[in-house]
Coordinates of C-alpha atoms and ligand atoms in Angstrom, one line a residue:
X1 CA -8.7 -12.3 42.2
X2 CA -8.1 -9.6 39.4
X3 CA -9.6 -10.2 36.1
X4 CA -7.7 -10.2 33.2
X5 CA -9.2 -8.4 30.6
X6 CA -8.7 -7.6 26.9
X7 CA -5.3 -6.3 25.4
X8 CA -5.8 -2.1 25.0
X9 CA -7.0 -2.0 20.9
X10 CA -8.0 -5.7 20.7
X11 CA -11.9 -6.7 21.1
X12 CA -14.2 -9.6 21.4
X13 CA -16.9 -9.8 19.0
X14 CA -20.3 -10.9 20.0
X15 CA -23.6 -11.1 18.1
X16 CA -25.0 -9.2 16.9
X17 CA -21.9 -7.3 16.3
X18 CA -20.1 -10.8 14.8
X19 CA -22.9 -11.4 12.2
X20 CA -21.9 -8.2 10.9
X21 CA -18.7 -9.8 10.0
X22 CA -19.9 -12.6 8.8
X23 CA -22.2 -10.9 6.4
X24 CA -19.2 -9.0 4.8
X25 CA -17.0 -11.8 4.3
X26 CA -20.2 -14.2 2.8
X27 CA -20.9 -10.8 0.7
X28 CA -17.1 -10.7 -0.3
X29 CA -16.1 -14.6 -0.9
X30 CA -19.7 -13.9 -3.6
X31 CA -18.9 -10.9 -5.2
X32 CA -15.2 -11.3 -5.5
X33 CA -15.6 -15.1 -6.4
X34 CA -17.8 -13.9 -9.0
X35 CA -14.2 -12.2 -10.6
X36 CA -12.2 -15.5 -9.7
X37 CA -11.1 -15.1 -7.0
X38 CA -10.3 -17.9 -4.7
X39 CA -9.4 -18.1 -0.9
X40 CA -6.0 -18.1 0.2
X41 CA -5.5 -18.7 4.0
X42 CA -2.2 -17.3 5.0
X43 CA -0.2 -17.6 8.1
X44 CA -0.9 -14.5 10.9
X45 CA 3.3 -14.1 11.4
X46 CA 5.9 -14.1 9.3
X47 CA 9.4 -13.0 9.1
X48 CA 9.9 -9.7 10.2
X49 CA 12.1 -9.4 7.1
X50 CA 9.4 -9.8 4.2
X51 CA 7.3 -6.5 6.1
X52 CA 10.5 -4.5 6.0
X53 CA 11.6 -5.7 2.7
X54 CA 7.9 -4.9 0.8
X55 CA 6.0 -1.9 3.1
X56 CA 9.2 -0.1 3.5
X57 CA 11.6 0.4 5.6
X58 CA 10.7 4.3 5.9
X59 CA 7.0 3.8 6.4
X60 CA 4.7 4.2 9.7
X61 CA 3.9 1.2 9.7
X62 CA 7.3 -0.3 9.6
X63 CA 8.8 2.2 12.0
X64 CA 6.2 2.5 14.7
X65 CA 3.3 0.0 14.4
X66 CA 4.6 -3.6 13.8
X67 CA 4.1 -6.2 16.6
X68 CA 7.8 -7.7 16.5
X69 CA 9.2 -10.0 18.8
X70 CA 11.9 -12.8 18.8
X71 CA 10.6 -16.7 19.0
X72 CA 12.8 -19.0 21.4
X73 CA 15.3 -19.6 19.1
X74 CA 15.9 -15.6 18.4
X75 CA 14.5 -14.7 15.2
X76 CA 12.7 -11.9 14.6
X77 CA 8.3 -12.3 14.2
X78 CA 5.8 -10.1 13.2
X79 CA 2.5 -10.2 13.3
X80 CA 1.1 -9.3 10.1
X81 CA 0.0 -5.9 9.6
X82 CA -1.1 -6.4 6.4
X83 CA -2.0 -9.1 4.0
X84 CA -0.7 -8.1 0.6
X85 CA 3.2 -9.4 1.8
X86 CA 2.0 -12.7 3.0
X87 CA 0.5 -13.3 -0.2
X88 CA 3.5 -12.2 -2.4
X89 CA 5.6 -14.5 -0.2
X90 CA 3.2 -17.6 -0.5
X91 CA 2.7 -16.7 -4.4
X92 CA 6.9 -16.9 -4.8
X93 CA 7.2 -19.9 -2.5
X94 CA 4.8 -22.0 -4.3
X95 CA 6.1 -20.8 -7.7
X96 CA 2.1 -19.7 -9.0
X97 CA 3.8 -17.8 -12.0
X98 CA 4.7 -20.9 -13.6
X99 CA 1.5 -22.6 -12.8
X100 CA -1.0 -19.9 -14.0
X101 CA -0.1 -16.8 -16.0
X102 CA -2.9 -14.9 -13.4
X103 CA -3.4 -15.6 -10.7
X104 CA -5.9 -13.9 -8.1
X105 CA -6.4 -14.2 -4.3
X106 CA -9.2 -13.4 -1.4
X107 CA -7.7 -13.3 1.6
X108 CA -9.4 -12.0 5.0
X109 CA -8.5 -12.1 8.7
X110 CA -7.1 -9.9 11.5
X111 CA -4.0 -7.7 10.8
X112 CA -1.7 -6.2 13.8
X113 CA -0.8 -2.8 13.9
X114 CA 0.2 -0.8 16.9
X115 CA -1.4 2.3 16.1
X116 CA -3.5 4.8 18.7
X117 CA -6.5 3.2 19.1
X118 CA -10.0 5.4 18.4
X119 CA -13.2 5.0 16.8
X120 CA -12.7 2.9 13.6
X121 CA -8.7 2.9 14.7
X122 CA -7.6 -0.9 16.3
X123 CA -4.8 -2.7 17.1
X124 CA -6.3 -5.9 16.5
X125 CA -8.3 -5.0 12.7
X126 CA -9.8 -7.5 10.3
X127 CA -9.3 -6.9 6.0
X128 CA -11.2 -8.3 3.2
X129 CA -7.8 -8.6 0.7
X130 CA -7.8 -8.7 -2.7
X131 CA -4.3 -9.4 -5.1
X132 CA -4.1 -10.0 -8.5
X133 CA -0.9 -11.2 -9.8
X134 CA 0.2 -11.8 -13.6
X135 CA -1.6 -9.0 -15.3
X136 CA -0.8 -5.4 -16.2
X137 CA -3.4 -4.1 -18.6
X138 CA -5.0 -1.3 -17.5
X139 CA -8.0 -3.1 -17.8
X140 CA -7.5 -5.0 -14.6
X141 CA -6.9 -1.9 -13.0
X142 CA -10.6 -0.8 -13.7
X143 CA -11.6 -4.1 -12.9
X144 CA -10.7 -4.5 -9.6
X145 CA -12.1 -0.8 -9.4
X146 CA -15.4 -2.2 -10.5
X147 CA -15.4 -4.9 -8.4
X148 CA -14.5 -3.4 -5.0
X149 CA -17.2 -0.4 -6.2
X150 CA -19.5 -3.6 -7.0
X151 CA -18.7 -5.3 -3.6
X152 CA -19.6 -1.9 -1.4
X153 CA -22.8 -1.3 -3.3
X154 CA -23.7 -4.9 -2.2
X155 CA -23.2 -4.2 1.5
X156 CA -25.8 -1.0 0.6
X157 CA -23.1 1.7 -0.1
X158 CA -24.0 2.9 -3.3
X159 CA -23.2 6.8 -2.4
X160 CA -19.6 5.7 -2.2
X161 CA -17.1 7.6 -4.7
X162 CA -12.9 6.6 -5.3
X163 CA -10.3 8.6 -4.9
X164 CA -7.7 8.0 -7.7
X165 CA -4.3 8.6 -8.5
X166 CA -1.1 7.6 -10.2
X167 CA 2.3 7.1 -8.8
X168 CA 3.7 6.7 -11.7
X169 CA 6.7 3.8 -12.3
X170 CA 10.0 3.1 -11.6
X171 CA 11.4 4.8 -15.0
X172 CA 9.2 8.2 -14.2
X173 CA 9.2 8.3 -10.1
X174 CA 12.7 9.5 -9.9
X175 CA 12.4 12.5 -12.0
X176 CA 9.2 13.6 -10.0
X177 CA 10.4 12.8 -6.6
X178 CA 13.3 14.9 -7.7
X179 CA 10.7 18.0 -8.5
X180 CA 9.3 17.2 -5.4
X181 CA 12.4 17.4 -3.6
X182 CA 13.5 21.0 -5.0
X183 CA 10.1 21.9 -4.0
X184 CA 10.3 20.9 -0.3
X185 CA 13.7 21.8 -0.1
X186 CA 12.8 25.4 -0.4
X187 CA 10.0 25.2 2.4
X188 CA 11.3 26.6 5.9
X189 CA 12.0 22.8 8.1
X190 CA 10.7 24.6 10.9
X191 CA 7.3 24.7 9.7
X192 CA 7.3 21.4 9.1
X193 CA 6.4 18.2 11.6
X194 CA 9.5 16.2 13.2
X195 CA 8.7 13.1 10.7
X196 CA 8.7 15.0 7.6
X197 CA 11.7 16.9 8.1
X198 CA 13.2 13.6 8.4
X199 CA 10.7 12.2 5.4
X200 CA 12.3 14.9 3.4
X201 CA 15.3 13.7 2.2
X202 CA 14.5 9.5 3.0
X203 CA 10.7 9.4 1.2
X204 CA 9.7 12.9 0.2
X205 CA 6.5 11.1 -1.4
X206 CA 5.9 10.5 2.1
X207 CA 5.2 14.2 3.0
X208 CA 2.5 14.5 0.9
X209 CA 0.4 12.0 2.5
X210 CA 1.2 13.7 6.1
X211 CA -2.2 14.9 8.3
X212 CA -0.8 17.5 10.2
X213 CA -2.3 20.7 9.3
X214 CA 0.8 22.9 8.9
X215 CA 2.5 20.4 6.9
X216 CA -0.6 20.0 4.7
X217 CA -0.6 23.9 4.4
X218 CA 3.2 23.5 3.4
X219 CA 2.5 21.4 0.3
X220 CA -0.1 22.7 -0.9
X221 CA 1.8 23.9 -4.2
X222 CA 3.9 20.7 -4.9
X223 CA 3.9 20.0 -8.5
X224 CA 1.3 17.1 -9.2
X225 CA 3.0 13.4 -10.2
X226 CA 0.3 13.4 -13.2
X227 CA 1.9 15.9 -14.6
X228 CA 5.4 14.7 -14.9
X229 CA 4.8 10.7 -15.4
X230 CA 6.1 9.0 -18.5
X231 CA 3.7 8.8 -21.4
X232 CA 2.8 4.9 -20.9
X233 CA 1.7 6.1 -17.3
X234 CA -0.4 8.8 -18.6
X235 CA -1.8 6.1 -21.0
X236 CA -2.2 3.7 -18.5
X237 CA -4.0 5.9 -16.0
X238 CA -6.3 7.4 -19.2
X239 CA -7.8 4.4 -20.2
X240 CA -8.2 3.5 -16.4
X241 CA -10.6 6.6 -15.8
X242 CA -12.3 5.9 -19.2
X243 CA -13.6 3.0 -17.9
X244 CA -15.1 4.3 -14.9
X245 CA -16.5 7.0 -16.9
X246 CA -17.9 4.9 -19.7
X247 CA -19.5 2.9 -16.2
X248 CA -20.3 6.0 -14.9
X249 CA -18.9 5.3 -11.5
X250 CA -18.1 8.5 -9.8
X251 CA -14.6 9.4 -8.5
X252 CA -12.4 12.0 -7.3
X253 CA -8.7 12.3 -8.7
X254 CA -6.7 13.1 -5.8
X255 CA -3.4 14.1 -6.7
X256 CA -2.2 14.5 -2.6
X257 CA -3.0 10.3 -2.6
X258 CA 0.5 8.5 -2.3
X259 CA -1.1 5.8 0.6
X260 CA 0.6 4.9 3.6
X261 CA 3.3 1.9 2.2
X262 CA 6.1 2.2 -0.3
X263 CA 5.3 -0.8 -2.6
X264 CA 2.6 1.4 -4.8
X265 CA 3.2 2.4 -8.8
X266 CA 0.5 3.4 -11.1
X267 CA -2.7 3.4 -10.2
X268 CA -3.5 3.7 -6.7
X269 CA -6.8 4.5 -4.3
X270 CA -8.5 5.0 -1.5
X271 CA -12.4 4.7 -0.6
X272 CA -13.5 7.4 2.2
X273 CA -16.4 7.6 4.4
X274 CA -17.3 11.4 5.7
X275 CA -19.9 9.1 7.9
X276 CA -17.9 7.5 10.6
X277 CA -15.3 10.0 11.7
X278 CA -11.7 10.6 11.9
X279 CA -10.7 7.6 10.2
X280 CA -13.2 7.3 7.5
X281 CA -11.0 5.1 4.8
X282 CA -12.7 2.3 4.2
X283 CA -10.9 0.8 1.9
X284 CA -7.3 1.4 -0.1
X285 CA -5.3 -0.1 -2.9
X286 CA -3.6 0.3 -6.0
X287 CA -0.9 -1.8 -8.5
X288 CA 2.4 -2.5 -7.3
X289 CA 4.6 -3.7 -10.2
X290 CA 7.7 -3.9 -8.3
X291 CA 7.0 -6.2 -5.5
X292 CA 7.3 -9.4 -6.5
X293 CA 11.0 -8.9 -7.9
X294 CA 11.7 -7.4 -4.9
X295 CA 11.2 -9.9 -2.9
X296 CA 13.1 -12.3 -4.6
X297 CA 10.1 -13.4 -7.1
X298 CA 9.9 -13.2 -10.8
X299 CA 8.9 -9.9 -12.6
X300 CA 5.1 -10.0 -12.0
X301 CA 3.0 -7.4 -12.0
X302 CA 0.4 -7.0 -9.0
X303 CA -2.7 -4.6 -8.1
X304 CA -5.2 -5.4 -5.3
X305 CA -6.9 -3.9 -2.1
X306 CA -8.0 -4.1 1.1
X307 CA -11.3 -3.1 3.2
X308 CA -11.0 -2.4 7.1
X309 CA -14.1 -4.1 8.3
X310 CA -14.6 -2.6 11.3
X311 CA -15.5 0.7 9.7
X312 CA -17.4 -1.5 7.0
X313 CA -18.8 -2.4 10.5
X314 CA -19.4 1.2 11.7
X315 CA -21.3 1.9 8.7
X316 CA -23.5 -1.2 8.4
X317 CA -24.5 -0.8 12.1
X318 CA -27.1 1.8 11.8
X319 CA -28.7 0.2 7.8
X320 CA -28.3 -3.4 8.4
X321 CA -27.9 -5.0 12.1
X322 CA -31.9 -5.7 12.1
X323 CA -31.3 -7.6 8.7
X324 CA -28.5 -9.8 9.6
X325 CA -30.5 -10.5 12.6
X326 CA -31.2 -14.1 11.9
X327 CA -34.5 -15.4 13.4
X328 CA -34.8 -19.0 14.6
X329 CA -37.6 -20.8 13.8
X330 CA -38.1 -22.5 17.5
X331 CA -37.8 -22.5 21.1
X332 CA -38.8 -26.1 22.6
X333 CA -40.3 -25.5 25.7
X334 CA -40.1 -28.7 28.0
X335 CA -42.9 -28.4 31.2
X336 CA -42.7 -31.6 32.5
X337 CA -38.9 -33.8 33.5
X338 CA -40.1 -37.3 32.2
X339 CA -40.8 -35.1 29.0
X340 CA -36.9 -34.2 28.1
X341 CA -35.7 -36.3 26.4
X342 CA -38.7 -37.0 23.9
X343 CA -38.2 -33.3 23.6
X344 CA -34.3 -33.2 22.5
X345 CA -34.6 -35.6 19.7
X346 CA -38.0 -33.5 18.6
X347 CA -35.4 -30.6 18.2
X348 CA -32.4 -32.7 16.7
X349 CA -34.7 -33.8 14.2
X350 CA -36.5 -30.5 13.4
X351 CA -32.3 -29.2 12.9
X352 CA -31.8 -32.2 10.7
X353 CA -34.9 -30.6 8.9
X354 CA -32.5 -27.6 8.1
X355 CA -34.8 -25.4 11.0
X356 CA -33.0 -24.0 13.7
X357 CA -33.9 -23.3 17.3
X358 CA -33.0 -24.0 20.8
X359 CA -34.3 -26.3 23.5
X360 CA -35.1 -25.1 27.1
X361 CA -33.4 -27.0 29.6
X362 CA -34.0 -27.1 34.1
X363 CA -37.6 -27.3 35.5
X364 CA -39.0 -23.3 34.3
X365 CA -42.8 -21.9 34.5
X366 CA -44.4 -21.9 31.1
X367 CA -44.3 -18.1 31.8
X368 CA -40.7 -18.1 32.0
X369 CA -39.7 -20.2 29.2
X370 CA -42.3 -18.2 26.4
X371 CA -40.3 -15.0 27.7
X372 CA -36.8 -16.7 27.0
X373 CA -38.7 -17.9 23.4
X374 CA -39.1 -14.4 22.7
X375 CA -36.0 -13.0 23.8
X376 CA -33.9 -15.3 21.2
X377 CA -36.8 -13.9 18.1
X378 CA -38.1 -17.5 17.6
X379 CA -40.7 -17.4 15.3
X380 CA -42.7 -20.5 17.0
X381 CA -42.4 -21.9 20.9
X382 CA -43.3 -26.1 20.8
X383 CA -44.6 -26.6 24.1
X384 CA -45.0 -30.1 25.8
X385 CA -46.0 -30.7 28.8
X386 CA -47.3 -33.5 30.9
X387 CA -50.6 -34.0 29.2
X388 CA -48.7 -33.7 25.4
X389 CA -46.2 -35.7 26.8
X390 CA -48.7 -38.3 27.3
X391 CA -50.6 -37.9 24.0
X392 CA -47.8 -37.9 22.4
X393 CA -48.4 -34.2 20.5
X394 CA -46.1 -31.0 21.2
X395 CA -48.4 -27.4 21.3
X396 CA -47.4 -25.1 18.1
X397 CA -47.4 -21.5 19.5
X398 CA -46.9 -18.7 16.5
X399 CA -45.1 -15.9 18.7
X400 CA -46.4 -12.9 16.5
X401 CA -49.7 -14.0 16.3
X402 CA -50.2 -16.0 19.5
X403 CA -52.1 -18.2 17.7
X404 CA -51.7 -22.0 18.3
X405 CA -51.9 -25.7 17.4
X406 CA -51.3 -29.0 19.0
X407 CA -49.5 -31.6 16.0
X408 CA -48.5 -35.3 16.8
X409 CA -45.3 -35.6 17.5
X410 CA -45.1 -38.5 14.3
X411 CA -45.8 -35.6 12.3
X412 CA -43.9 -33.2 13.3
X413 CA -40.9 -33.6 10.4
X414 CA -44.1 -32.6 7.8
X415 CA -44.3 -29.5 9.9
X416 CA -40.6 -28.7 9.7
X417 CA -41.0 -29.4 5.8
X418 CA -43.9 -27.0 5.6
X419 CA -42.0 -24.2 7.4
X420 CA -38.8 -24.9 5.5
X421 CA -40.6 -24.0 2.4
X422 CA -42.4 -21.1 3.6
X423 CA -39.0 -19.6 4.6
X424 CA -37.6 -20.4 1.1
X425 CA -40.3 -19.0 -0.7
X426 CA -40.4 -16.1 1.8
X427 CA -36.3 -15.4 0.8
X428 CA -36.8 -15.9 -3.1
X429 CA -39.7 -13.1 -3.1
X430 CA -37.1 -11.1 -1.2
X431 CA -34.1 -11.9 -3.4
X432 CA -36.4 -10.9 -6.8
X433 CA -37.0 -7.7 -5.2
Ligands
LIG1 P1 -4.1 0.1 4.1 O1 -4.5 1.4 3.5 O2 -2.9 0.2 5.0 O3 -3.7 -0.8 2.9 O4 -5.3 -0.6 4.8 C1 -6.5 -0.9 4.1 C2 -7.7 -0.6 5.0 O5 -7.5 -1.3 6.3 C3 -7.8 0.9 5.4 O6 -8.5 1.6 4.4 C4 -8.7 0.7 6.7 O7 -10.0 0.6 6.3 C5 -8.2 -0.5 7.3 N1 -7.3 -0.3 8.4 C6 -6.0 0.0 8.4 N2 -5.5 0.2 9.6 C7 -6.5 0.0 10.5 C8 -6.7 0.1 11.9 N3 -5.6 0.3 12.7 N4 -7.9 -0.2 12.4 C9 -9.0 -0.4 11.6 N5 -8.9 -0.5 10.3 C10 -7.7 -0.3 9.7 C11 -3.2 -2.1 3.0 O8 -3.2 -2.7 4.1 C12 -2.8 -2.7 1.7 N6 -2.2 -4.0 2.0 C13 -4.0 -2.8 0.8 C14 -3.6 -3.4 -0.5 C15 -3.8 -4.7 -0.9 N7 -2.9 -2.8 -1.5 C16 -2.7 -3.7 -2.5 N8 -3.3 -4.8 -2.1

């Protein structure tokens, strides 16, 4: 029979791989609880409608990479390829405006996009999402720069620098997208790639962001949208950077930087890695002040974020996989049958004792089962055999040292007490550090 394997740009995540993951999201639901935000668990489909009506219609994403597909009864699905219009959808059809003037969300989960799979480039990707509705002070802006800079230098990036720029807003967009326009319109459309030419006259924005090198080459000259937003933009955008500054973070204004979906104004950004490759943005946001009226919502404003964690992954692999490598504390080798189940409930209790650790099970040599204790890291192999069996005591074994003690069984909870507080202690000394 063939074997069915994997859909092409979807993957299965095993440990160690899958601790990875687990360590960012414990390291995001901290840091970005820290700010207030709480957890919002939204749905992985929606109507294919709300993606159209909030990414844009003109976008890549909309146009080539969405997963959509009618249910039985004909209506069109999509599986979410991002999380920001989920959240705008759940944050209108629960009415949050009238229950909290801000309101602010962590969501994370797999997104859908049907992109060309590569290194750090999935069909199947996960995002730790951040949105922050009710608020637009520039403040929050540097804020939720802070905190995603904050969040990164807790997974060990600290080398890590923004790139920043404004769009502008919907009273000073047109007039630059009109330079922008006069500006393109004199470049020869043969020069320029199939999806710009078109780009041109539906999202000119759009060209900018293109990565083809000719069309790159092409704009090089196109006037800058800092220079021609509205004086409340300029504002806006000023008192953003003097908070970094006055922070010191490092950043990079990066005036090409219109990001890949249409909802953006203001402030927007993008975190890149030059350390994993072709696709090295890590992470990518900015305000969108729009969006909620335009789905039907109040007039809210909005700014938030996402991370792809599977580059967070690419970059964690070589610093941290040894540290997220949790040890167990036992392996309970059994040597004799009539000793098996004595041995189980040994083990449930030492897990009711908070330790953790596995229990060999099938008739194995001693030689066998201390191998399979070392292969799964346990600190300690308990070892009973006939003779402990008998005496009722279970063989300590320290697998570092090799050292080793035999304990009553009737005292074996003290044991799991001691151990628990060794490991405690063990973690504060390395938390203080
Ligand atoms: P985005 O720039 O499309 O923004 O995606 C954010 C991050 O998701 C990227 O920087 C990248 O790390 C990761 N990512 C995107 N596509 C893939 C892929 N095919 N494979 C692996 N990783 C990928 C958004 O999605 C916006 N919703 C962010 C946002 C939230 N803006 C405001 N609020």
């Amino acid at each position: 029979m063939s074997k069915i394997q994997t859909i092409k740009g979807f993957a299965d995540l095993f440990a160690p791989q899958s601790r990875l993951y687990t360590f960012m999201e414990d390291t995001a639901r901290r840091v970005f609880g820290s700010y207030g935000y709480n957890e919002l668990r939204i749905p992985l489909m929606e109507y294919t409608e709300l993606f159209q009506r909030s990414i844009g219609a003109e976008t890549d994403v909309v146009q080539k990479e969405m997963y959509t597909f009618p249910d039985r009864k004909g209506r069109s699905l999509t599986l979410r390829p991002e999380a920001t219009a989920g959240v705008m959808r759940a944050y209108i059809e629960q009415n949050c405006h009238a229950q909290e003037s801000v309101s602010k969300f962590f969501t994370c989960g797999p997104m859908f996009r049907y992109e060309r799979p590569q290194k750090g480039r999935m069909r199947q990707f996960h995002q730790l999402n951040c949105e922050c509705l009710g608020a637009h002070e520039p403040q929050v802006d540097a804020e939720v720069l802070l905190m995603l800079m904050f969040f990164l230098k807790e997974l060990g990036f600290e080398e890590l620098q923004p790139e920043i720029n404004t769009l502008g807003c919907r009273e000073c967009r047109p007039a630059y997208r009109e330079a922008l326009s006069n500006f393109l319109r004199r470049i020869d459309p043969a020069t320029l790639c199939e999806d710009c030419r078109r780009r041109m006259e539906s999202n000119p924005m759009r060209v900018l962001d293109c990565k083809v090198p000719s069309c790159k080459e092409q704009i090089e000259g196109a006037p800058r949208i800092r220079d021609h937003v509205c004086a409340e933009c300029a504002d806006h955008f000023d008192t953003v950077l003097g908070i970094l500054d006055k922070r010191k973070i490092a950043y990079v204004i990066n005036p090409r930087l219109v990001r890949g979906l249409d909802y953006y104004t203001r402030t927007t950004f993008e975190v890149v890695s030059s350390s994993i490759g072709a696709q090295g943005s890590v992470a990518g946001g900015g305000r969108y002040d729009g969006l909620v009226r335009q789905l039907g919502g109040p007039d809210v404003p909005g700014i938030g974020f996402a991370c792809g964690m599977e580059r967070l992954a690419l970059m964690l692999e070589d610093t941290l996989a040894e540290q997220v490598q949790s040890r167990p504390d036992f392996y309970f080798a059994v040597l004799a049958p009539e000793a098996a189940d004595t041995a189980l409930l040994a083990a449930q209790a030492l897990r009711e004792s908070h330790l953790a650790g596995e229990m060999s099970f099938g008739n194995k040599s001693l030689k066998s089962q201390l191998r399979q204790a070392s292969r799964t890291g346990a600190e300690y192999c308990l070892i009973m055999g006939e003779a402990e069996f008998a005496a009722q005591n279970v063989v300590v074994k320290h697998m570092d040292s090799g050292e080793q003690v035999s304990i009553a069984l009737a005292t074996l909870r003290d044991w799991a007490e001691i151990r628990r507080e060794q490991k405690l202690d063990k973690e504060r000394k390395r938390g203080s550090r």
